[in-house]
Tab-separated table of C-alpha atoms in Angstrom:
chain	number	residue	atom	x	y	z
A	123	UNK	CA	-20.048	14.285	-17.718
A	124	UNK	CA	-18.001	16.188	-15.145
A	125	UNK	CA	-18.854	13.494	-12.595
A	126	UNK	CA	-17.001	10.970	-14.783
A	127	UNK	CA	-13.762	12.904	-15.108
A	128	UNK	CA	-12.178	12.077	-11.747
A	129	UNK	CA	-13.164	8.358	-11.682
A	130	UNK	CA	-11.802	7.863	-15.226
A	131	UNK	CA	-8.547	9.617	-14.277
A	132	UNK	CA	-8.389	7.416	-11.214
A	133	UNK	CA	-8.748	4.254	-13.352
A	134	UNK	CA	-5.947	5.391	-15.652
A	135	UNK	CA	-3.488	6.327	-12.889
A	136	UNK	CA	-4.330	3.247	-10.780
A	137	UNK	CA	-3.708	0.917	-13.718
A	138	UNK	CA	-0.460	2.734	-14.499
A	139	UNK	CA	0.732	2.266	-10.905
A	140	UNK	CA	-0.171	-1.443	-10.992
A	141	UNK	CA	1.825	-1.917	-14.215
A	142	UNK	CA	4.845	-0.125	-12.698
A	143	UNK	CA	4.590	-2.008	-9.407
A	144	UNK	CA	4.268	-5.495	-10.899
A	145	UNK	CA	6.863	-4.903	-13.629
A	146	UNK	CA	9.617	-4.684	-11.016
A	147	UNK	CA	11.047	-7.534	-8.996
A	148	UNK	CA	10.105	-7.332	-5.353
A	149	UNK	CA	10.439	-9.332	-2.174
A	150	UNK	CA	7.389	-11.327	-1.143
A	151	UNK	CA	6.719	-9.467	2.110
A	152	UNK	CA	3.357	-9.498	3.884
A	153	UNK	CA	3.322	-5.692	3.660
A	154	UNK	CA	3.679	-5.916	-0.116
A	155	UNK	CA	0.720	-8.291	-0.325
A	156	UNK	CA	-1.391	-5.843	1.667
A	157	UNK	CA	-0.321	-3.015	-0.640
A	158	UNK	CA	-1.214	-5.147	-3.689
A	159	UNK	CA	-4.717	-5.580	-2.264
A	160	UNK	CA	-4.987	-1.811	-1.804
A	161	UNK	CA	-3.987	-1.258	-5.449
A	162	UNK	CA	-6.672	-3.679	-6.648
A	163	UNK	CA	-9.273	-2.066	-4.358
A	164	UNK	CA	-8.443	1.361	-5.802
A	165	UNK	CA	-8.939	0.183	-9.403
A	166	UNK	CA	-12.187	-1.657	-8.611
A	167	UNK	CA	-13.557	1.348	-6.736
A	168	UNK	CA	-12.750	3.643	-9.669
A	169	UNK	CA	-14.416	1.294	-12.169
A	170	UNK	CA	-17.572	0.884	-10.045
A	171	UNK	CA	-17.865	4.643	-9.433
A	172	UNK	CA	-17.497	5.262	-13.183
A	173	UNK	CA	-20.270	2.728	-13.916
A	174	UNK	CA	-22.488	4.302	-11.251
A	175	UNK	CA	-22.039	7.750	-12.756
A	176	UNK	CA	-22.750	6.446	-16.258
A	177	UNK	CA	-25.982	4.789	-15.104
A	178	UNK	CA	-27.173	8.040	-13.543
A	179	UNK	CA	-26.552	10.244	-16.595
A	180	UNK	CA	-30.092	9.900	-18.030
A	181	UNK	CA	-32.002	9.448	-14.806
A	182	UNK	CA	-32.579	6.324	-12.725
A	183	UNK	CA	-35.176	3.714	-13.687
A	184	UNK	CA	-36.417	0.905	-11.425
A	185	UNK	CA	-34.005	-1.664	-12.865
A	186	UNK	CA	-31.113	0.819	-12.739
A	187	UNK	CA	-32.066	1.612	-9.127
A	188	UNK	CA	-31.651	-2.082	-8.184
A	189	UNK	CA	-28.320	-2.240	-10.045
A	190	UNK	CA	-27.143	0.974	-8.381
A	191	UNK	CA	-28.088	-0.479	-4.998
A	192	UNK	CA	-26.014	-3.626	-5.573
A	193	UNK	CA	-23.026	-1.795	-7.073
A	194	UNK	CA	-22.958	0.741	-4.238
A	195	UNK	CA	-22.909	-2.038	-1.649
A	196	UNK	CA	-20.068	-3.757	-3.499
A	197	UNK	CA	-18.224	-0.437	-3.602
A	198	UNK	CA	-18.775	-0.029	0.145
A	199	UNK	CA	-17.211	-3.450	0.741
A	200	UNK	CA	-14.202	-2.447	-1.368
A	201	UNK	CA	-13.767	0.715	0.728
A	202	UNK	CA	-14.017	-1.383	3.904
A	203	UNK	CA	-11.347	-3.775	2.599
A	204	UNK	CA	-9.123	-0.776	1.811
A	205	UNK	CA	-9.563	0.620	5.343
A	206	UNK	CA	-8.954	-2.898	6.697
A	207	UNK	CA	-5.681	-3.034	4.746
A	208	UNK	CA	-4.625	0.355	6.130
A	209	UNK	CA	-5.074	-0.924	9.693
A	210	UNK	CA	-3.308	-4.214	8.920
A	211	UNK	CA	-0.404	-2.420	7.210
A	212	UNK	CA	-0.104	-0.084	10.204
A	213	UNK	CA	0.090	-3.069	12.570
A	214	UNK	CA	2.715	-4.847	10.448
A	215	UNK	CA	5.117	-1.903	10.104
A	216	UNK	CA	4.642	-0.606	13.658
A	217	UNK	CA	4.632	-3.898	15.580
A	218	UNK	CA	7.098	-6.292	13.840
A	219	UNK	CA	6.282	-9.099	16.319
A	220	UNK	CA	2.742	-9.153	14.906
A	221	UNK	CA	4.097	-11.106	11.916
A	222	UNK	CA	4.563	-14.087	14.226
A	223	UNK	CA	0.795	-14.184	14.752
A	224	UNK	CA	-0.221	-13.125	11.236
A	225	UNK	CA	-2.526	-16.127	10.705
A	226	UNK	CA	-4.509	-15.315	13.854
A	227	UNK	CA	-4.678	-11.637	12.857
A	228	UNK	CA	-5.938	-12.550	9.369
A	229	UNK	CA	-8.545	-14.869	10.880
A	230	UNK	CA	-9.762	-12.129	13.227
A	231	UNK	CA	-9.949	-9.578	10.408
A	232	UNK	CA	-11.821	-12.040	8.161
A	233	UNK	CA	-14.400	-12.814	10.852
A	234	UNK	CA	-15.014	-9.116	11.577
A	235	UNK	CA	-15.073	-8.301	7.848
A	236	UNK	CA	-17.608	-11.032	7.128
A	237	UNK	CA	-19.940	-9.782	9.871
A	238	UNK	CA	-19.700	-6.202	8.600
A	239	UNK	CA	-20.266	-7.321	4.976
A	240	UNK	CA	-23.465	-9.148	6.003
A	241	UNK	CA	-24.689	-6.075	7.879
A	242	UNK	CA	-24.010	-3.828	4.872
A	243	UNK	CA	-25.837	-6.121	2.433
A	244	UNK	CA	-28.802	-6.516	4.766
A	245	UNK	CA	-29.079	-2.740	5.354
A	246	UNK	CA	-30.953	-0.369	3.077
A	247	UNK	CA	-29.461	2.180	0.705
A	248	UNK	CA	-31.392	5.236	-0.465
A	249	UNK	CA	-30.320	6.590	-3.849
A	250	UNK	CA	-30.461	10.368	-4.142
A	251	UNK	CA	-29.998	12.395	-7.304
A	252	UNK	CA	-29.350	15.993	-8.185
A	253	UNK	CA	-29.499	16.582	-11.908
A	254	UNK	CA	-27.006	14.168	-13.439
A	255	UNK	CA	-25.333	13.577	-10.078
A	256	UNK	CA	-26.153	10.594	-7.945
A	257	UNK	CA	-25.214	9.451	-4.462
A	258	UNK	CA	-26.459	7.253	-1.644
A	259	UNK	CA	-27.503	7.645	1.965
A	260	UNK	CA	-29.073	5.286	4.483
A	261	UNK	CA	-28.177	2.703	7.156
A	262	UNK	CA	-25.609	0.872	4.997
A	263	UNK	CA	-23.790	4.154	4.402
A	264	UNK	CA	-23.784	4.912	8.112
A	265	UNK	CA	-22.323	1.475	8.910
A	266	UNK	CA	-19.520	2.067	6.411
A	267	UNK	CA	-18.787	5.525	7.880
A	268	UNK	CA	-18.598	4.123	11.412
A	269	UNK	CA	-16.463	1.070	10.565
A	270	UNK	CA	-14.018	3.006	8.367
A	271	UNK	CA	-13.772	5.647	11.081
A	272	UNK	CA	-13.020	2.970	13.709
A	273	UNK	CA	-10.332	1.401	11.492
A	274	UNK	CA	-8.664	4.783	11.009
A	275	UNK	CA	-8.892	5.693	14.693
A	276	UNK	CA	-7.362	2.304	15.572
A	277	UNK	CA	-4.492	3.042	13.164
A	278	UNK	CA	-3.952	6.428	14.822
A	279	UNK	CA	-3.857	4.866	18.302
A	280	UNK	CA	-1.372	2.164	17.219
A	281	UNK	CA	0.965	4.781	15.729
A	282	UNK	CA	0.668	7.117	18.743
A	283	UNK	CA	1.274	4.330	21.281
A	284	UNK	CA	4.329	3.129	19.332
A	285	UNK	CA	5.493	6.578	18.118
A	286	UNK	CA	9.150	5.738	18.905
A	287	UNK	CA	9.065	2.968	16.290
A	288	UNK	CA	7.764	5.131	13.457
A	289	UNK	CA	9.791	5.731	10.277
A	290	UNK	CA	9.297	6.914	6.678
A	291	UNK	CA	6.885	4.030	6.010
A	292	UNK	CA	4.396	5.756	8.317
A	293	UNK	CA	4.195	8.865	6.094
A	294	UNK	CA	1.405	7.390	3.908
A	295	UNK	CA	-0.346	6.136	7.047
A	296	UNK	CA	-0.507	9.695	8.400
A	297	UNK	CA	-1.700	10.879	4.971
A	298	UNK	CA	-4.326	8.143	4.644
A	299	UNK	CA	-5.684	8.739	8.131
A	300	UNK	CA	-5.808	12.524	7.807
A	301	UNK	CA	-7.231	12.673	4.281
A	302	UNK	CA	-9.716	9.840	4.897
A	303	UNK	CA	-11.127	11.575	7.955
A	304	UNK	CA	-11.518	14.769	5.915
A	305	UNK	CA	-13.177	12.768	3.132
A	306	UNK	CA	-15.689	11.292	5.570
A	307	UNK	CA	-16.484	14.786	6.785
A	308	UNK	CA	-16.780	16.320	3.285
A	309	UNK	CA	-18.813	13.384	1.989
A	310	UNK	CA	-21.175	13.712	4.931
A	311	UNK	CA	-21.608	17.424	4.161
A	312	UNK	CA	-21.877	16.903	0.392
A	313	UNK	CA	-22.665	13.309	-0.692
A	314	UNK	CA	-22.328	14.280	-4.371
A	315	UNK	CA	-18.565	14.767	-4.139
A	316	UNK	CA	-16.868	12.203	-6.422
A	317	UNK	CA	-13.360	12.402	-4.996
A	318	UNK	CA	-12.910	9.153	-3.058
A	319	UNK	CA	-11.502	7.168	-6.002
A	320	UNK	CA	-8.907	9.736	-7.006
A	321	UNK	CA	-7.926	10.192	-3.343
A	322	UNK	CA	-7.303	6.461	-2.893
A	323	UNK	CA	-5.149	6.493	-6.043
A	324	UNK	CA	-3.186	9.468	-4.742
A	325	UNK	CA	-2.610	7.730	-1.403
A	326	UNK	CA	-1.428	4.563	-3.174
A	327	UNK	CA	1.186	6.629	-5.014
A	328	UNK	CA	2.462	8.039	-1.723
A	329	UNK	CA	2.675	4.533	-0.262
A	330	UNK	CA	4.464	3.180	-3.351
A	331	UNK	CA	7.450	5.466	-2.704
A	332	UNK	CA	7.708	4.593	0.984
A	333	UNK	CA	6.844	0.894	1.096
A	334	UNK	CA	9.598	-1.467	2.220
A	335	UNK	CA	10.914	-2.926	-1.052
A	336	UNK	CA	14.679	-3.609	-0.907
A	337	UNK	CA	16.703	-3.386	-4.124
A	338	UNK	CA	16.615	-6.849	-5.728
A	339	UNK	CA	19.882	-6.145	-7.582
A	340	UNK	CA	21.635	-5.466	-4.288
A	341	UNK	CA	20.144	-8.614	-2.755
A	342	UNK	CA	21.339	-10.710	-5.710
A	343	UNK	CA	24.840	-9.250	-5.325
A	344	UNK	CA	24.787	-10.073	-1.606
A	345	UNK	CA	23.717	-13.640	-2.357
A	346	UNK	CA	26.566	-14.027	-4.872
A	347	UNK	CA	29.055	-12.617	-2.336
A	348	UNK	CA	27.670	-15.012	0.290
A	349	UNK	CA	28.138	-18.009	-2.029
A	350	UNK	CA	31.723	-16.961	-2.796
A	351	UNK	CA	32.474	-16.567	0.930
A	352	UNK	CA	31.027	-20.011	1.652
A	353	UNK	CA	33.136	-21.565	-1.145
A	354	UNK	CA	36.269	-19.838	0.186
A	355	UNK	CA	35.490	-21.041	3.705
A	356	UNK	CA	34.991	-24.618	2.454
A	357	UNK	CA	38.301	-24.473	0.552
A	358	UNK	CA	40.055	-23.218	3.710
A	359	UNK	CA	38.577	-26.023	5.803
A	360	UNK	CA	39.548	-28.634	3.206
A	361	UNK	CA	43.104	-27.252	3.087
A	362	UNK	CA	43.477	-27.282	6.888
A	363	UNK	CA	42.107	-30.812	7.101
A	364	UNK	CA	44.434	-32.076	4.350
A	365	UNK	CA	47.461	-30.290	5.846
A	366	UNK	CA	46.732	-31.652	9.315
A	367	UNK	CA	46.582	-35.204	7.996
A	368	UNK	CA	49.935	-34.703	6.239
A	369	UNK	CA	51.570	-33.312	9.401
A	370	UNK	CA	50.332	-36.181	11.563
A	371	UNK	CA	52.302	-38.763	9.567
A	372	UNK	CA	55.820	-37.433	10.406
A	373	UNK	CA	54.698	-36.534	13.946
A	374	UNK	CA	53.587	-40.109	14.595
A	375	UNK	CA	56.986	-41.275	13.325
A	376	UNK	CA	58.800	-38.875	15.694
A	377	UNK	CA	56.701	-40.051	18.671
A	378	UNK	CA	57.240	-43.700	17.737
A	379	UNK	CA	61.022	-43.368	17.337
A	380	UNK	CA	61.192	-41.312	20.550
A	381	UNK	CA	59.395	-44.027	22.483
A	382	UNK	CA	61.742	-46.643	20.968
A	383	UNK	CA	64.783	-44.561	21.995
A	384	UNK	CA	63.434	-44.224	25.529
A	385	UNK	CA	63.584	-48.024	25.849
A	386	UNK	CA	67.229	-48.145	24.706
A	387	UNK	CA	70.138	-48.247	27.128
A	388	UNK	CA	71.128	-44.596	27.001
A	389	UNK	CA	72.486	-42.125	29.549
A	390	UNK	CA	70.150	-40.416	32.012
A	391	UNK	CA	70.555	-36.994	30.374
A	392	UNK	CA	69.777	-38.398	26.912
A	393	UNK	CA	66.749	-40.242	28.270
A	394	UNK	CA	65.339	-36.976	29.727
A	395	UNK	CA	65.863	-35.221	26.397
A	396	UNK	CA	64.093	-38.079	24.591
A	397	UNK	CA	61.163	-37.684	27.005
A	398	UNK	CA	61.059	-33.948	26.182
A	399	UNK	CA	60.958	-34.803	22.481
A	400	UNK	CA	58.090	-37.228	23.025
A	401	UNK	CA	56.180	-34.690	25.171
A	402	UNK	CA	56.667	-31.874	22.634
A	403	UNK	CA	55.593	-34.182	19.796
A	404	UNK	CA	52.467	-35.244	21.690
A	405	UNK	CA	51.587	-31.592	22.384
A	406	UNK	CA	52.026	-30.746	18.707
A	407	UNK	CA	49.918	-33.771	17.787
A	408	UNK	CA	47.139	-32.479	20.057
A	409	UNK	CA	47.258	-29.118	18.252
A	410	UNK	CA	47.006	-30.848	14.868
A	411	UNK	CA	44.081	-32.933	16.110
A	412	UNK	CA	42.448	-29.683	17.194
A	413	UNK	CA	42.790	-28.333	13.647
A	414	UNK	CA	41.053	-31.461	12.374
A	415	UNK	CA	38.108	-30.584	14.622
A	416	UNK	CA	37.468	-27.340	12.677
A	417	UNK	CA	34.784	-29.007	10.558
A	418	UNK	CA	32.936	-30.022	13.727
A	419	UNK	CA	33.275	-26.505	15.145
A	420	UNK	CA	31.825	-24.934	11.977
A	421	UNK	CA	28.939	-27.411	11.978
A	422	UNK	CA	28.258	-26.651	15.662
A	423	UNK	CA	28.802	-30.305	16.566
A	424	UNK	CA	31.936	-29.950	18.688
A	425	UNK	CA	31.787	-32.280	21.668
A	426	UNK	CA	33.651	-31.910	24.969
A	427	UNK	CA	35.118	-35.293	25.981
A	428	UNK	CA	35.657	-35.699	29.715
A	429	UNK	CA	38.781	-37.769	30.586
A	430	UNK	CA	40.849	-38.299	33.716
A	431	UNK	CA	44.154	-36.449	33.980
A	432	UNK	CA	47.194	-36.436	36.252
A	433	UNK	CA	47.689	-32.980	37.764
A	434	UNK	CA	51.258	-33.717	38.914
A	435	UNK	CA	52.244	-34.848	35.420
A	436	UNK	CA	50.734	-31.724	33.799
A	437	UNK	CA	52.588	-29.432	36.267
A	438	UNK	CA	55.880	-31.270	35.620
A	439	UNK	CA	55.386	-30.956	31.841
A	440	UNK	CA	54.728	-27.223	32.217
């Protein structure tokens, strides 16, 4: 019965973590999806290990031996998926640009995973027992050791090469790599140790408290503030546009009357002053027209219109 204690505890704590994790709102990040897969792998591993230990309590018959063989291979695949997720998570948090090629990365991982899964299922497993304890050895076990070891070593290399980009999210990666390597060593020395399931659960708890999961309440508040700012900006633009239209009406009248006065028979000094009025009004009209262009500026559709100009006239006006 003591072989059942840790797997049962692992099931309980894994399920509790899943309930806590999925009961909270979270952003749909790729990292979160990977972590979700790791949570599911942990629960499935714990359940399979518990079943394996239950089957071995009263000895192993021929039929039970076949069932143990199949269940152990399924459990190996779950462990490989977990190690796969560790490597993928390490890539995502260490090399942000990798997200741009996530589909290609997933395809590569799926191809490699499929090949390894076929090799595991085609390889033999030898069931060994010691009293009520049971374990497995054989080629399939060796393949799993090697592949998991390669995944973990790859994770180490990625972190070491990009050590300047590491942050608190890498804490569980260090823990997973270190503890998993120790587990491989201990399991090789004593295959009857039933500590993998509880270790995976423990590592998931560490990752839960470091995974990138921004506060949804804060994000909602930011979205509300953004909407209010956009409404205020729209109101400002509408006001400026309306005001500019209102100003243009009297300005057009001033320009029109100024031009009419310029045609009248008035003294030379008065005519120059009328020209100044017309020039100032035209300049002000240009400014107002510029204000009307604010909607184009905000939309990024402002166009530069090339027109001919008289340099001598501009200098005289200045």
